Coordinates of N, CA, C and O and ligand atoms in Angstrom, one line a residue:
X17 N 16.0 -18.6 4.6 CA 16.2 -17.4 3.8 C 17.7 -17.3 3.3 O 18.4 -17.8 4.2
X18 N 18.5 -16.7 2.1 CA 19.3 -17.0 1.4 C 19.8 -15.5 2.0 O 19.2 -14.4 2.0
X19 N 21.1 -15.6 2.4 CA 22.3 -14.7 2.7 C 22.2 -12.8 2.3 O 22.7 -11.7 2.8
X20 N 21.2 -13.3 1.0 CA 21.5 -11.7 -0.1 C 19.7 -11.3 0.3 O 19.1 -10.4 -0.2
X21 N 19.1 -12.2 1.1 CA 17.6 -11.7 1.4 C 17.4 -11.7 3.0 O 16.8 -12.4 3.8
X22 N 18.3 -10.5 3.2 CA 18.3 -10.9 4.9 C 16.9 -9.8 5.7 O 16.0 -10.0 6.5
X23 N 17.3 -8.8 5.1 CA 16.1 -7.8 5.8 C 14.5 -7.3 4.8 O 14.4 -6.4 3.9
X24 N 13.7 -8.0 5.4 CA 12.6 -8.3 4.2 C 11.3 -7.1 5.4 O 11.1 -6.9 6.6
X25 N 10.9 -6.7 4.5 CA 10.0 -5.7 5.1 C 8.7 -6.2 4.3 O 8.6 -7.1 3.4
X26 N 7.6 -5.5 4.8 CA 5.8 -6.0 4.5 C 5.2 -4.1 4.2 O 5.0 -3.4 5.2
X27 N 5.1 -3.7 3.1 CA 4.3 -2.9 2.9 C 3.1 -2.8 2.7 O 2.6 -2.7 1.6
X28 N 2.1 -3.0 3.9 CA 1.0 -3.6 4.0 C -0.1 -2.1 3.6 O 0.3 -0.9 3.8
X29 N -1.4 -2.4 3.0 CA -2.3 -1.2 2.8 C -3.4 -1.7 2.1 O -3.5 -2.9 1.7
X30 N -4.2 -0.9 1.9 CA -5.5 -1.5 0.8 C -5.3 -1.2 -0.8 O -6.0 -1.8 -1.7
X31 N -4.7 -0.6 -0.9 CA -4.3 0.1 -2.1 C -5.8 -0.3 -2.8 O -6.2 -1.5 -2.9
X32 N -6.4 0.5 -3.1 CA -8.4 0.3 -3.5 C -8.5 1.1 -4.5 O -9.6 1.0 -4.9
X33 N -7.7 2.2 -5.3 CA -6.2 1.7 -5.9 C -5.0 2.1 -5.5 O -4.8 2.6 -4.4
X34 N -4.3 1.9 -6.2 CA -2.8 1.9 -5.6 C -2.6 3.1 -6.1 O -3.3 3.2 -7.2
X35 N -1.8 4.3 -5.7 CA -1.9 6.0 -6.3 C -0.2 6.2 -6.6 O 0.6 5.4 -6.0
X36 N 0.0 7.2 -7.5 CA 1.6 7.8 -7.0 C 1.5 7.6 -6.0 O 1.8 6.4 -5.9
X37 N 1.1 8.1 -4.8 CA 1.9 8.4 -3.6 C 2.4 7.0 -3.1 O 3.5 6.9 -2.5
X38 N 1.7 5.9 -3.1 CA 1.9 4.4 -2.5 C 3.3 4.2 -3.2 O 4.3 3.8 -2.6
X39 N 3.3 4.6 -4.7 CA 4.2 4.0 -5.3 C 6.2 4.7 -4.8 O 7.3 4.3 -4.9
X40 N 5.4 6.0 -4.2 CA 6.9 6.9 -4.0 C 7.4 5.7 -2.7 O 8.5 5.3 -2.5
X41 N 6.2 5.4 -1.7 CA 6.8 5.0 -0.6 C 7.2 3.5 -1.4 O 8.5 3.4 -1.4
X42 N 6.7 2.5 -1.9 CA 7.1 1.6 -2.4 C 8.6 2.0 -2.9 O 9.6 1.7 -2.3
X43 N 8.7 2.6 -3.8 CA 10.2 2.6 -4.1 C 10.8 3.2 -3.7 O 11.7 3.5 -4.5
X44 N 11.1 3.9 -2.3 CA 12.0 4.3 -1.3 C 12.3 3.2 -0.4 O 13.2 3.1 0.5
X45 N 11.1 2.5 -0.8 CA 11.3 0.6 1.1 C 12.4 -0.1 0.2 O 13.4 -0.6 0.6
X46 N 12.1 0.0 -1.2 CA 12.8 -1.3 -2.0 C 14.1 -0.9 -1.8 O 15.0 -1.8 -1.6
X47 N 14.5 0.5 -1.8 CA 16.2 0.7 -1.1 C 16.7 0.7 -0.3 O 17.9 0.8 -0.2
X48 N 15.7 0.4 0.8 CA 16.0 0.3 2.8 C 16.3 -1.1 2.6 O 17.3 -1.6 3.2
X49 N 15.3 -1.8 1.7 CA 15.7 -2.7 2.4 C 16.2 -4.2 1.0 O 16.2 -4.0 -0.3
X50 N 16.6 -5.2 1.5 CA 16.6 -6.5 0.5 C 15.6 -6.8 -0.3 O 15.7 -6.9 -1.5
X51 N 14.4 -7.2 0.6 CA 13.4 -7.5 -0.3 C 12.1 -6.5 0.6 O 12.3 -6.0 1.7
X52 N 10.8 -6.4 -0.3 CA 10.0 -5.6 -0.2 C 8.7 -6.3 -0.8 O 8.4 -6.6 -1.9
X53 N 7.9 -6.3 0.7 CA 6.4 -7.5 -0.1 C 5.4 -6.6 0.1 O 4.9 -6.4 1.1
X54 N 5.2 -5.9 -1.0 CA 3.3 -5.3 -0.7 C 2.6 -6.3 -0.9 O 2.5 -7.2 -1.7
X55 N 1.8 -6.0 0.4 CA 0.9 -6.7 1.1 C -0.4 -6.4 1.2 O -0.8 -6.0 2.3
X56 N -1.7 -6.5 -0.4 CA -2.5 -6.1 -0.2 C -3.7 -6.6 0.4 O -3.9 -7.8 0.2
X57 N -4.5 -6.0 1.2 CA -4.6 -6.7 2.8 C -6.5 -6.0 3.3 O -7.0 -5.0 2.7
X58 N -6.9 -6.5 4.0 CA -8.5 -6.2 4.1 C -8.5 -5.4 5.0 O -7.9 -5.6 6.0
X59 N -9.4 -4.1 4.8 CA -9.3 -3.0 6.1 C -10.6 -3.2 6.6 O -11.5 -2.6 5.9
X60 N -11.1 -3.9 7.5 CA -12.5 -4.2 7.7 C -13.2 -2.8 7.9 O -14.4 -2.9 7.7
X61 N -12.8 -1.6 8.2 CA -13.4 -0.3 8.2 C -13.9 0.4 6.8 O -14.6 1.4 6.7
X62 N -13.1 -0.6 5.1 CA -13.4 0.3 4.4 C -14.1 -1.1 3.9 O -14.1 -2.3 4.2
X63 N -15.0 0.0 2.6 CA -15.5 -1.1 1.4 C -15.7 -0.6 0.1 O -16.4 0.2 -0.6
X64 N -14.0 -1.8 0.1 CA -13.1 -1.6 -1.3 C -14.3 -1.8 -2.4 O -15.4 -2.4 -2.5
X65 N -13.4 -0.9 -3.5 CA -14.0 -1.1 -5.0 C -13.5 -2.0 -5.8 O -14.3 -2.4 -6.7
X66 N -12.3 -2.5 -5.9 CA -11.6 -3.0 -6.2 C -11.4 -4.9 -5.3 O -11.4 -4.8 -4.1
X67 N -11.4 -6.1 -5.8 CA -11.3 -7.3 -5.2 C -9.6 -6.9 -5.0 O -8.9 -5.9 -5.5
X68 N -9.1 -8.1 -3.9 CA -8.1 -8.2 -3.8 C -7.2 -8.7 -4.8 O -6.1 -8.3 -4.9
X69 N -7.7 -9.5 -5.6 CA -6.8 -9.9 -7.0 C -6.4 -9.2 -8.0 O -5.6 -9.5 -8.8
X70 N -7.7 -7.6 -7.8 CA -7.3 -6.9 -8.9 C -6.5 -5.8 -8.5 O -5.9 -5.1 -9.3
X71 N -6.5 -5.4 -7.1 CA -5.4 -5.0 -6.4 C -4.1 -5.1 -6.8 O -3.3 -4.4 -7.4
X72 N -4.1 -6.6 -6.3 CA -2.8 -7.2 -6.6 C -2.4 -7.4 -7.9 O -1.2 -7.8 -8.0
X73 N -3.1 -7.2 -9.2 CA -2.9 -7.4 -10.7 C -2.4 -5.9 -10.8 O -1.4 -6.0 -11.5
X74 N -2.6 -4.9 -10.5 CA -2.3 -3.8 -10.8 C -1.4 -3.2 -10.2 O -0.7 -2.5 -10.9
X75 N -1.1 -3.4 -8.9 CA 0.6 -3.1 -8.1 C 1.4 -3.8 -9.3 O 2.0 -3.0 -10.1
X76 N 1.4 -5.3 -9.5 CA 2.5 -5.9 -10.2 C 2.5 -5.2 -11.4 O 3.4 -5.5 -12.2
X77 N 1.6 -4.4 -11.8 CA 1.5 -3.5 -13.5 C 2.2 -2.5 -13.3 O 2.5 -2.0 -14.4
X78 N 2.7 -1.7 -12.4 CA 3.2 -0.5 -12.2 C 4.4 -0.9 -11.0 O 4.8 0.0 -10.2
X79 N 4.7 -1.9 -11.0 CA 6.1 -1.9 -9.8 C 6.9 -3.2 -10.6 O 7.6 -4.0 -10.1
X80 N 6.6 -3.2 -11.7 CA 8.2 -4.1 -12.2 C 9.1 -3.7 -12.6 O 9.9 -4.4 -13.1
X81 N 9.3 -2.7 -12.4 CA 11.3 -1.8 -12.8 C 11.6 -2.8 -11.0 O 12.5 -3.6 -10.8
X82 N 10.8 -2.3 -10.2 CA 11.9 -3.1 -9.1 C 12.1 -3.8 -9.1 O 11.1 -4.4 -9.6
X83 N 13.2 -4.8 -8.7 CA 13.7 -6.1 -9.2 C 13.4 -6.7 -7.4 O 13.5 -7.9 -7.2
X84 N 13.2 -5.9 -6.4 CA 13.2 -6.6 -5.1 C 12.1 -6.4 -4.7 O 11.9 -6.3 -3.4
X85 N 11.2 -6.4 -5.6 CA 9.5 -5.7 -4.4 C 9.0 -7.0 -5.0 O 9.6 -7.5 -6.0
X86 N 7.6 -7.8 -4.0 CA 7.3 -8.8 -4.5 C 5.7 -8.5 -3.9 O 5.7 -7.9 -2.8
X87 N 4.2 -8.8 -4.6 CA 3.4 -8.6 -4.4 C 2.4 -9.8 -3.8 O 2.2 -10.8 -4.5
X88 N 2.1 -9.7 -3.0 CA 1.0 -10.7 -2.2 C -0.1 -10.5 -1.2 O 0.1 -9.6 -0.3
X89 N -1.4 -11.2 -1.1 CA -2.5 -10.9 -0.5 C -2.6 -11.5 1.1 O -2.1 -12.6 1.4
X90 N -3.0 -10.9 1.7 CA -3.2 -11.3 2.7 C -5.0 -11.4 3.4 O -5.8 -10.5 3.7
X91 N -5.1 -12.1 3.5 CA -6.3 -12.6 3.9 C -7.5 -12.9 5.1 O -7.9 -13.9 4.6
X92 N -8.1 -12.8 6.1 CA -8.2 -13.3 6.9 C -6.8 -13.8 7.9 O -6.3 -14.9 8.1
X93 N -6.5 -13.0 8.2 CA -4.7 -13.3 8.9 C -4.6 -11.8 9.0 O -4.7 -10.9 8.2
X94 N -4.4 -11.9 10.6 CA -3.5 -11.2 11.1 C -2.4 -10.7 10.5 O -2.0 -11.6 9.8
X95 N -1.6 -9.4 10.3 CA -0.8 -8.7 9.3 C 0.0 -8.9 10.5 O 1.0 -9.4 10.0
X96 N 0.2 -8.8 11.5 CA 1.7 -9.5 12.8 C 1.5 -11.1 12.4 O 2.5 -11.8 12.9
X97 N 0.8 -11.6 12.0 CA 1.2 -13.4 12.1 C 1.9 -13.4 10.8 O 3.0 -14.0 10.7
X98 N 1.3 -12.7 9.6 CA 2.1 -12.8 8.2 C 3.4 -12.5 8.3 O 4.3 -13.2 7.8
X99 N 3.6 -11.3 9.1 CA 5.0 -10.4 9.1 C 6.0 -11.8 9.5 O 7.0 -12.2 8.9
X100 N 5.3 -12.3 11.1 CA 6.6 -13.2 11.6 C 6.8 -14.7 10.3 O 7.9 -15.2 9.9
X101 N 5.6 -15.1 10.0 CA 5.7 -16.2 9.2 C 6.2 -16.2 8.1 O 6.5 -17.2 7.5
X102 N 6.5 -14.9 7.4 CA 7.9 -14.8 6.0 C 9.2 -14.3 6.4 O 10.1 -14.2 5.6
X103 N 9.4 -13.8 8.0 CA 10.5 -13.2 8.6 C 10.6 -12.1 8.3 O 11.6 -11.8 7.6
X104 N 9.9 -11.2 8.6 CA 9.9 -9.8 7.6 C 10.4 -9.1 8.8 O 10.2 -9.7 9.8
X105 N 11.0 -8.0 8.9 CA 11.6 -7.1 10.7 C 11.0 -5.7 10.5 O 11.2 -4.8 11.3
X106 N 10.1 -5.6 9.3 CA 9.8 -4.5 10.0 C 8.2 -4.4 8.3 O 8.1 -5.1 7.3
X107 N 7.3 -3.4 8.8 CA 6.1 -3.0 8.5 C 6.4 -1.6 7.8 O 6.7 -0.8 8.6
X108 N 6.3 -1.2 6.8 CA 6.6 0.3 6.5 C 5.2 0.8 6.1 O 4.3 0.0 5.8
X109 N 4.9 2.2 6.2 CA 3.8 2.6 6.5 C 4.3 4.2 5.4 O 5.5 4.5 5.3
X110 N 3.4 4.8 4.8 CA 3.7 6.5 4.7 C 3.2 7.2 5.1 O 2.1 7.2 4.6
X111 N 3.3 7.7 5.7 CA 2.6 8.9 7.0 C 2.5 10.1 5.7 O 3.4 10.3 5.0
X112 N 1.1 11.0 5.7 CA 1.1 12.3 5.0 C 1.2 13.4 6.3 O 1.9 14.3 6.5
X113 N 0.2 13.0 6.9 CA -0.1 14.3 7.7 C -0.4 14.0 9.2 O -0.4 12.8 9.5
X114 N -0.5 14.7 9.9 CA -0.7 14.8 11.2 C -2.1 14.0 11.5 O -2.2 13.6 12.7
X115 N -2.9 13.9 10.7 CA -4.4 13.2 11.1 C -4.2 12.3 10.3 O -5.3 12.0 9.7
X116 N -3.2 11.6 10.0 CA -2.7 10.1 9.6 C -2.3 9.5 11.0 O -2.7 8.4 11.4
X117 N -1.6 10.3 11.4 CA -0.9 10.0 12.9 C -1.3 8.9 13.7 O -0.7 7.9 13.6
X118 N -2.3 9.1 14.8 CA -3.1 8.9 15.5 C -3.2 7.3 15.2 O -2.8 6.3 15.8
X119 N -3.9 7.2 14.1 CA -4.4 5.5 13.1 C -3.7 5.0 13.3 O -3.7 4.0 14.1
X120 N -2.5 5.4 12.5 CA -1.3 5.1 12.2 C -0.6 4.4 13.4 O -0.2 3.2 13.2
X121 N -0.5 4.9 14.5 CA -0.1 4.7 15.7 C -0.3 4.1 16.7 O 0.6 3.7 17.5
X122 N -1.8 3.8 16.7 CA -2.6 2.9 17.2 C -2.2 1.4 16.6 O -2.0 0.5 17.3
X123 N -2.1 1.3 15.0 CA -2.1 0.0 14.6 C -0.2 -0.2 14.7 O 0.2 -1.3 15.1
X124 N 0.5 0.3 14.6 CA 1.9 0.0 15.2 C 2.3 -0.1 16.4 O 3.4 -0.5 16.6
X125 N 1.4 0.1 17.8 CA 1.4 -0.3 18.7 C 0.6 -1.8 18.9 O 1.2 -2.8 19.4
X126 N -0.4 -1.9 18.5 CA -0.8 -3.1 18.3 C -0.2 -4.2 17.0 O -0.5 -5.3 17.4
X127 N 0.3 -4.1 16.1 CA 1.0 -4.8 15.8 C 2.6 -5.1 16.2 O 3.3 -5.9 15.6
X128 N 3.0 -4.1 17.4 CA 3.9 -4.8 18.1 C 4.0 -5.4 19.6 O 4.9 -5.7 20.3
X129 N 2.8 -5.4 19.8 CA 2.5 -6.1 20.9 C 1.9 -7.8 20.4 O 1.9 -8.8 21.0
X130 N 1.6 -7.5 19.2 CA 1.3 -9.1 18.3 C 2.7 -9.6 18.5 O 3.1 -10.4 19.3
X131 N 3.6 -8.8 17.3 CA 4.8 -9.6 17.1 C 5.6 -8.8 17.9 O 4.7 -8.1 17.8
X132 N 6.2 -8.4 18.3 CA 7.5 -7.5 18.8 C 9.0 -7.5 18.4 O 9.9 -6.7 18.6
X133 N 8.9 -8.5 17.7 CA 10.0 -8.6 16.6 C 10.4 -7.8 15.4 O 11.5 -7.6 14.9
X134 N 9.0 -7.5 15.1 CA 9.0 -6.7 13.5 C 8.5 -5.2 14.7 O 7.7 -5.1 15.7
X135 N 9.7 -4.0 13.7 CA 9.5 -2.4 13.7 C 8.7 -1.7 12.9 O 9.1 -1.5 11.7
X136 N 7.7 -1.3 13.3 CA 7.2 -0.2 12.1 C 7.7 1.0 11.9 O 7.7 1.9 12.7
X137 N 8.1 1.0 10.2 CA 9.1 2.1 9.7 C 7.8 3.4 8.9 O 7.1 3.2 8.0
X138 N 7.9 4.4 9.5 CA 7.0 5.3 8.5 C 8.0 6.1 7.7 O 9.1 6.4 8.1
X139 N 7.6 6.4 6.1 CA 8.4 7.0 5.6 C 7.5 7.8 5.5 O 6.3 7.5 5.4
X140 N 8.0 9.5 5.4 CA 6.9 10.5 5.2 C 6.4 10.7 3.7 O 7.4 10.6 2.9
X141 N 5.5 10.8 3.3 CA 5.0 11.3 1.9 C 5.9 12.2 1.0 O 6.0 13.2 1.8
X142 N 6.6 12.5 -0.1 CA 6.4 13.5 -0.8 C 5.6 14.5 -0.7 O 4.3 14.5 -0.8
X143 N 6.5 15.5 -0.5 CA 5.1 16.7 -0.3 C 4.2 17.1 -1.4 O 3.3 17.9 -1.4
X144 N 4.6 16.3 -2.6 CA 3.3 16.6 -3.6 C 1.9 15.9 -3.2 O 0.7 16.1 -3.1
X145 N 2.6 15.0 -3.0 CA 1.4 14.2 -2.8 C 0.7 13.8 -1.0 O 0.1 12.8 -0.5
X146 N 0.9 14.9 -0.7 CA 0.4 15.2 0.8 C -1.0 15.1 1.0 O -1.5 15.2 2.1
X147 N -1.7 15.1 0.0 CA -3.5 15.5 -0.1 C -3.8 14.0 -1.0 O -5.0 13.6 -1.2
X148 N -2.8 13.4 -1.5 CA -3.2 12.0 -2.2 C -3.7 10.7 -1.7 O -3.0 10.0 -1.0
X149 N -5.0 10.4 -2.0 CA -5.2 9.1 -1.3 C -6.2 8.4 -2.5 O -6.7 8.7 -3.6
X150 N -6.1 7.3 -1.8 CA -7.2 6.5 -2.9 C -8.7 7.0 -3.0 O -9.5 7.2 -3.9
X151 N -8.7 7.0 -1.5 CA -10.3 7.8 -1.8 C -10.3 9.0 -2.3 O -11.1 9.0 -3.3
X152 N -9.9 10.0 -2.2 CA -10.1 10.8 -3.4 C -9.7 10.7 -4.6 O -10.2 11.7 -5.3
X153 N -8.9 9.8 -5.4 CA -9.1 9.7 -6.6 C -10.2 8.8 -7.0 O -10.5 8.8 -8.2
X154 N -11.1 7.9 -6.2 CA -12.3 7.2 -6.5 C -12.9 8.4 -6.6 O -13.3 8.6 -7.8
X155 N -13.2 9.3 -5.8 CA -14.2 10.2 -5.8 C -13.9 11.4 -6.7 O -14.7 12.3 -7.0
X156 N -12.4 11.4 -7.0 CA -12.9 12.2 -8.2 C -12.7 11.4 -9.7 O -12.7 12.2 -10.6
X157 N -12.7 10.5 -9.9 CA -12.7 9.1 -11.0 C -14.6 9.5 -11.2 O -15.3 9.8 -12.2
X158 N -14.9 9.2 -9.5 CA -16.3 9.1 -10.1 C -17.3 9.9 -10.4 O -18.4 9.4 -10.8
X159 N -16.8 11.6 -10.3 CA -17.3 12.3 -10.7 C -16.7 13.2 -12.2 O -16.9 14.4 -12.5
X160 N -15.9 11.8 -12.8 CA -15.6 12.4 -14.1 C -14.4 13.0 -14.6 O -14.0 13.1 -15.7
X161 N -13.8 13.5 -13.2 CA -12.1 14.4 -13.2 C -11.4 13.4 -13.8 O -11.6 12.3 -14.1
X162 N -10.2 14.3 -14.0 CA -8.8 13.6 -14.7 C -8.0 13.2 -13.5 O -7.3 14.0 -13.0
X163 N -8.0 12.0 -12.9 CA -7.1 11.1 -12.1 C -5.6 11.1 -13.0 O -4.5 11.0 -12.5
X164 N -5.8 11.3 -14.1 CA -3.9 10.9 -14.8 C -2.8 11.3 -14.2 O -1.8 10.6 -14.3
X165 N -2.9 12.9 -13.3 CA -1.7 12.4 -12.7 C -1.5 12.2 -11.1 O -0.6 12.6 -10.4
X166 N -2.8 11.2 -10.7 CA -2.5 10.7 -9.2 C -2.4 9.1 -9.6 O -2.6 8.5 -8.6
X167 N -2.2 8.2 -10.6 CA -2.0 7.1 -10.6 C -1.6 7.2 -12.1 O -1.8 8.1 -12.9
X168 N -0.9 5.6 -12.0 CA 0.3 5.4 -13.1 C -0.9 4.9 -14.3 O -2.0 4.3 -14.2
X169 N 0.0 5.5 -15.5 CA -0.8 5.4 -16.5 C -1.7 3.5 -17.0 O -2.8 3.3 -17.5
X170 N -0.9 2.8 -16.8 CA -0.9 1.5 -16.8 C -2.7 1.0 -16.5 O -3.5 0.2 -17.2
X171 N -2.8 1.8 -15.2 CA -4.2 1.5 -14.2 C -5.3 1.9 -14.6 O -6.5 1.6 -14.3
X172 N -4.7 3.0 -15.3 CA -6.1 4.3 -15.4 C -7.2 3.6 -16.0 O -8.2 3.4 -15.3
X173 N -7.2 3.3 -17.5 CA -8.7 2.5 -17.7 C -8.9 2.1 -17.3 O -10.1 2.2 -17.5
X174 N -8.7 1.0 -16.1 CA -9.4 -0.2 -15.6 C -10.3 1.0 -14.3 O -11.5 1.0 -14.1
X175 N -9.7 1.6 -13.8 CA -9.7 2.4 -12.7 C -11.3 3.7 -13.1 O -12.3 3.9 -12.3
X176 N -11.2 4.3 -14.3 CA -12.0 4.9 -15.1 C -13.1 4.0 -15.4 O -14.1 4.6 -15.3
X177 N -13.3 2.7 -15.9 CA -14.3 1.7 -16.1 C -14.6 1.5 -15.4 O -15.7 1.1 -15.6
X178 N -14.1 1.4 -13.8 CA -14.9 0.7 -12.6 C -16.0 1.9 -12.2 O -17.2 1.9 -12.2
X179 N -15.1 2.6 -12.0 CA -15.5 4.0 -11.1 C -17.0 5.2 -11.7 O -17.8 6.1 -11.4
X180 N -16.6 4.4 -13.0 CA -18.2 5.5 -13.5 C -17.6 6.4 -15.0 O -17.0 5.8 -15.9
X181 N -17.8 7.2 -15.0 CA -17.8 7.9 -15.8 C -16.3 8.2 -16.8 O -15.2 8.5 -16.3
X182 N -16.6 8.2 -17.8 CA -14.8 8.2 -18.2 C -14.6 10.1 -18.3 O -15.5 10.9 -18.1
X183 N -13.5 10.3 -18.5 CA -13.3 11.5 -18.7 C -13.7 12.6 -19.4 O -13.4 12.5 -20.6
X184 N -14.6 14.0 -18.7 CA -15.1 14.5 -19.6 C -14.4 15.6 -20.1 O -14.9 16.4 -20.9
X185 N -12.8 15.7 -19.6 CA -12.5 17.2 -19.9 C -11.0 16.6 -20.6 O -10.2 17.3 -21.1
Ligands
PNS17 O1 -4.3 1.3 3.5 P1 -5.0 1.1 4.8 O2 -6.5 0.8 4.6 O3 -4.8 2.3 5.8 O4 -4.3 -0.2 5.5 C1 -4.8 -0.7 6.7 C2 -4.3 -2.2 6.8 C3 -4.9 -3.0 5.7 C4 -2.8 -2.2 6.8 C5 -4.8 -2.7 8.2 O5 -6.2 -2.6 8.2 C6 -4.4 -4.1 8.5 O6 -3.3 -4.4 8.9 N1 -5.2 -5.1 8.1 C7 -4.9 -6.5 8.3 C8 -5.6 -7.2 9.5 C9 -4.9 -6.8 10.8 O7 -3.9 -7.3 11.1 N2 -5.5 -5.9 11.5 C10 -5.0 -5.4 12.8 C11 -4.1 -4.2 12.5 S1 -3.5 -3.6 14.0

């Protein structure tokens, strides 16, 4: 690793899509830190609408102003085996609310008992976007609402074509 890329962090999540709010915490890591890898990644609890490729086609559509965030999939792999094998020191996470918590907490204790090397950093939410998540903008995408301003304009058609119905209002 090169001198000017010393502290590399893993923004790991499903992004099923990626919303404002992912993006506030994305570009608050890219200032913590050197480099910044969103890490879009399989939650065997959910079932995504979105493949992993087009995940990842749409972060890189709405995160190129940063010059240090870099976008990649993770697969079948452990998210502590990825972390240690690009040298990343730490996992950043955004916490909204109190019943984020708990999850949240659980998988940062277990992914530092994987690696113990890497810290998980939570940045809290923007308080606009405290009620923002992907599932509810699928669920309201798919009942017709205006998603435009919980995700960047860039995504929206693709996001409105998957989901059902385009905009009735
Ligand atoms: O956005 P999400 O769905 O809350 O993100 C959860 C995610 C994808 C980060 C988590 O499920 C994960 O780390 N998956 C990768 C596989 C893994 O390492 N699982 C054990 C985590 S303790």
């Amino acid at each position: 690793m090169s001198d000017s890329v010393r502290r590399v962090a893993v923004c790991p999540g499903s992004f099923d899509p990626v919303t404002l709010g992912h993006l506030d915490i994305i570009g608050r890591a890219s200032k913590l830190f050197d480099k910044v890898i969103v890490l879009v990644s399989t939650n065997l609890a959910k079932n995504p609408s979105f493949t992993l490729k087009e995940r990842l086609l749409m972060i890189e559509a709405v995160t190129s102003q940063y010059q240090n965030v870099i976008i990649d999939i993770l697969d079948g792999e452990l998210l502590a085996n990825y972390v240690r094998r690009v040298g990343a020191i730490a996992i950043v996470k955004g916490l909204r609310a109190v019943s984020d918590f708990e999850y949240e907490f659980q998988m940062a204790l277990a992914n530092k008992k994987l690696y113990p090397a890497a810290e998980t950093v939570f940045l809290t939410t923007a308080a606009e976007n405290m009620y923002l998540s992907s599932s509810v903008v699928k669920q309201i995408a798919s009942l017709g609402g205006d998603i435009s301003s919980f995700v960047s304009p860039e995504i929206l058609p693709l996001i409105q074509e998957r989901l059902g119905r385009q905009q009735s209002q």
